[in-house]
Amino acid sequence: MLKLDLKHTIAGDSPEEDSALKNSHAQSLGCECEYCGYPSGHNTAIHRDGNPLNRDDSNLTVVDPFCRAWKELNTLTADSAVMAILPGLSPEDISHFQRTLYVALRCDDEQTRQDAQQLLEWLTEHKTLAEKRFDTSHPGAFAQALHRTAPLQRNGIRTAWHSLSPVLNPSRLPAPTDLTPLESTPDWWPLMYQHYRKQGGA
């Protein structure tokens, strides 16, 4: 299950040194994102228990950038993401939705790009709900709150953050590659939007 968490830094780990090797090995074990199931040869390695020194294959998996944002909240800045309250959408649906927008913003069709920009702005506008409830939409503030909370007590704070989600800035992500049909077409957007409206989140 996808939930907000922190990236752990542990003495003795050299992430930059072996990241390419680790990604390649993790890909050989399977290329589907651990959380949303998105299959891509560009998903990157992550440790299931958050401990980079636990290199057992059973602890190694891959994630896409949108799900990684949930697992590594403390790596996000105000320039790279905002926190928004999005009732009625699962974290996995939010990742798929953002990925589709991310792809559409770089497509050749101007109307599709305009539609994607409007939907991205619609998503981002939901940061005002977070600001009203928590007085901030800065991802760093929520990362600090998690950091100050003992690991065994973090589920309580996550419950209080129900429907809170990072919305990423597409301009801070690399160009999309290795697309699947679902994410490369906006045909399903109206269904997603109508479903969200029915949930009372508009």
C-alpha positions as a printed Julia matrix, in Angstrom:
202×3 Matrix{Float64}:
   0.0    0.0     0.0
   1.28   3.43   -0.96
   1.63   5.83    1.97
   3.62   8.95    2.8
   7.07   8.1     4.13
  10.66   9.35    4.35
  13.82   8.44    2.5
  16.3    6.98    4.97
  19.99   7.9     4.91
  22.21   5.3     6.54
  25.95   5.53    7.18
  27.88   3.17    4.95
  25.55   3.43    1.99
  26.86   5.03   -1.23
  23.72   5.7    -3.3
  25.42   7.52   -6.17
  28.12   4.89   -6.49
  25.93   1.9    -7.27
  22.57   3.39   -8.32
  22.86   2.28  -11.97
  23.86  -1.26  -10.94
  21.11  -1.39   -8.33
  18.5   -0.16  -10.84
  19.61  -2.74  -13.39
  19.46  -5.56  -10.85
  16.05  -4.44   -9.56
  14.75  -4.28  -13.15
  15.91  -7.87  -13.69
  13.63  -8.9   -10.81
  10.61  -7.18  -12.41
   9.82  -3.8   -13.95
   6.34  -3.1   -12.51
   6.11  -0.35   -9.9
   5.69  -1.94   -6.47
   2.77   0.36   -5.64
   0.8    1.4    -8.73
   1.81  -1.49  -10.99
   3.06   0.75  -13.81
   5.42  -1.28  -16.04
   8.43   0.65  -17.3
  12.06  -0.07  -18.0
  12.76   3.31  -16.46
  11.35   2.57  -13.01
  14.12   2.82  -10.42
  15.21   0.71   -7.44
  13.88   1.14   -3.93
  14.21  -0.92   -0.74
  10.97  -2.25    0.66
  12.04  -1.76    4.29
  13.75   1.58    3.65
  17.16   0.16    4.62
  19.65   0.52    1.72
  22.1   -1.8     3.51
  19.6   -4.68    3.28
  20.55  -5.8    -0.21
  18.64  -9.06   -0.22
  16.67  -9.54   -3.45
  13.45  -9.9    -1.46
  13.97  -6.33   -0.2
  14.62  -4.82   -3.64
  11.89  -3.58   -5.97
  11.22  -0.7    -8.39
   8.99   2.37   -8.33
   7.98   5.05  -10.78
   8.74   8.74  -10.0
   5.2    9.56   -8.86
   5.05   6.76   -6.3
   8.64   7.48   -5.22
   7.49  10.96   -4.19
   5.17   9.36   -1.63
   7.95   7.15   -0.24
  10.59   9.92   -0.14
   8.62  12.96    0.96
  11.74  14.58    2.46
  13.34  14.83   -1.0
  10.61  17.16   -2.34
  10.96  20.93   -2.39
   8.42  23.71   -2.85
   9.66  23.98   -6.44
   9.24  20.3    -7.23
   5.84  19.59   -5.62
   2.93  20.84   -3.53
   0.79  18.9    -1.09
  -2.89  18.79   -2.05
  -6.0   17.25   -0.52
  -7.71  15.06   -3.13
 -10.7   13.25   -1.59
 -12.03  10.2    -3.4
  -8.84   9.34   -5.27
  -6.55   6.52   -4.22
  -2.79   7.2    -4.14
  -2.33   4.77   -7.03
  -4.95   6.56   -9.16
  -3.27   9.88   -8.4
   0.05   8.49   -9.66
  -1.57   7.22  -12.89
  -3.44  10.5   -13.36
  -0.33  12.64  -12.92
   1.68  10.42  -15.25
  -0.92  10.81  -17.99
  -0.85  14.59  -17.63
   2.94  14.51  -17.65
   2.91  12.63  -20.96
   0.17  14.79  -22.52
   1.98  18.03  -21.68
   4.78  16.92  -24.02
   2.71  15.52  -26.88
   2.43  17.03  -30.37
  -1.27  17.96  -30.17
  -1.85  21.51  -28.92
  -5.41  20.86  -27.7
  -4.26  17.86  -25.68
  -1.5   19.96  -24.13
  -4.02  22.66  -23.2
  -6.39  20.09  -21.66
  -3.51  18.6   -19.68
  -2.44  22.01  -18.41
  -5.97  22.79  -17.23
  -6.23  19.48  -15.42
  -2.81  19.96  -13.82
  -3.92  23.38  -12.6
  -7.11  21.79  -11.27
  -5.05  19.25   -9.32
  -2.66  21.9    -8.03
  -5.5   24.18   -6.91
  -6.32  21.55   -4.29
  -3.27  22.72   -2.36
  -5.57  25.43   -0.96
  -7.48  22.71    0.9
  -4.22  21.6     2.53
  -3.35  25.19    3.39
  -6.74  25.72    5.02
  -6.45  22.56    7.07
  -2.72  22.46    7.86
  -1.61  26.08    7.2
   0.85  24.89    4.56
   1.16  22.98    1.29
   4.97  22.74    1.47
   6.1   19.08    1.28
   9.01  19.83    3.61
   6.65  20.76    6.44
   4.93  17.38    6.26
   8.28  15.58    5.99
   9.44  17.33    9.16
   6.26  16.32   10.97
   6.86  12.68   10.01
  10.51  12.93   11.05
   9.53  14.24   14.48
   7.11  11.35   14.96
   8.34   7.96   16.18
   8.1    5.33   13.38
   5.6    3.2    15.29
   3.31   6.23   15.73
   3.38   7.45   12.14
   0.25   5.61   11.07
  -1.72   7.89   13.39
  -0.43  11.01   11.67
  -1.05   9.43    8.26
  -4.67   8.86    9.27
  -4.97  12.56   10.06
  -3.54  13.27    6.6
  -6.2   11.24    4.81
  -6.49  12.3     1.13
  -3.24  14.3     1.29
  -1.07  13.8    -1.79
   2.05  15.21   -3.43
   1.34  16.84   -6.81
   4.58  17.01   -8.76
   5.83  19.81  -10.98
   6.21  18.17  -14.44
   8.95  20.61  -15.47
  11.17  19.1   -12.76
  10.88  15.59  -14.24
  12.76  14.12  -17.22
  11.01  13.63  -20.55
   8.59  10.66  -20.55
   9.76   7.44  -22.19
   8.62   3.85  -22.59
   4.9    4.58  -22.47
   2.01   2.16  -22.04
  -1.29   2.71  -23.93
  -3.17   3.8   -20.79
  -0.78   6.63  -19.98
  -0.21   7.7   -23.58
  -3.82   8.66  -24.26
  -6.16  11.11  -22.5
  -9.33   9.26  -23.6
 -10.09   8.11  -20.06
  -9.75  11.58  -18.42
 -13.5   12.4   -18.48
 -14.26   9.1   -16.71
 -11.68   9.84  -14.01
 -12.97  13.39  -13.55
 -16.63  12.3   -13.38
 -15.76   9.59  -10.87
 -13.94  12.14   -8.72
 -16.9   14.55   -8.88
 -19.25  11.78   -7.73
 -17.0   11.18   -4.72
 -17.65  14.78   -3.64
 -14.08  15.93   -4.15
 -14.7   18.77   -6.62
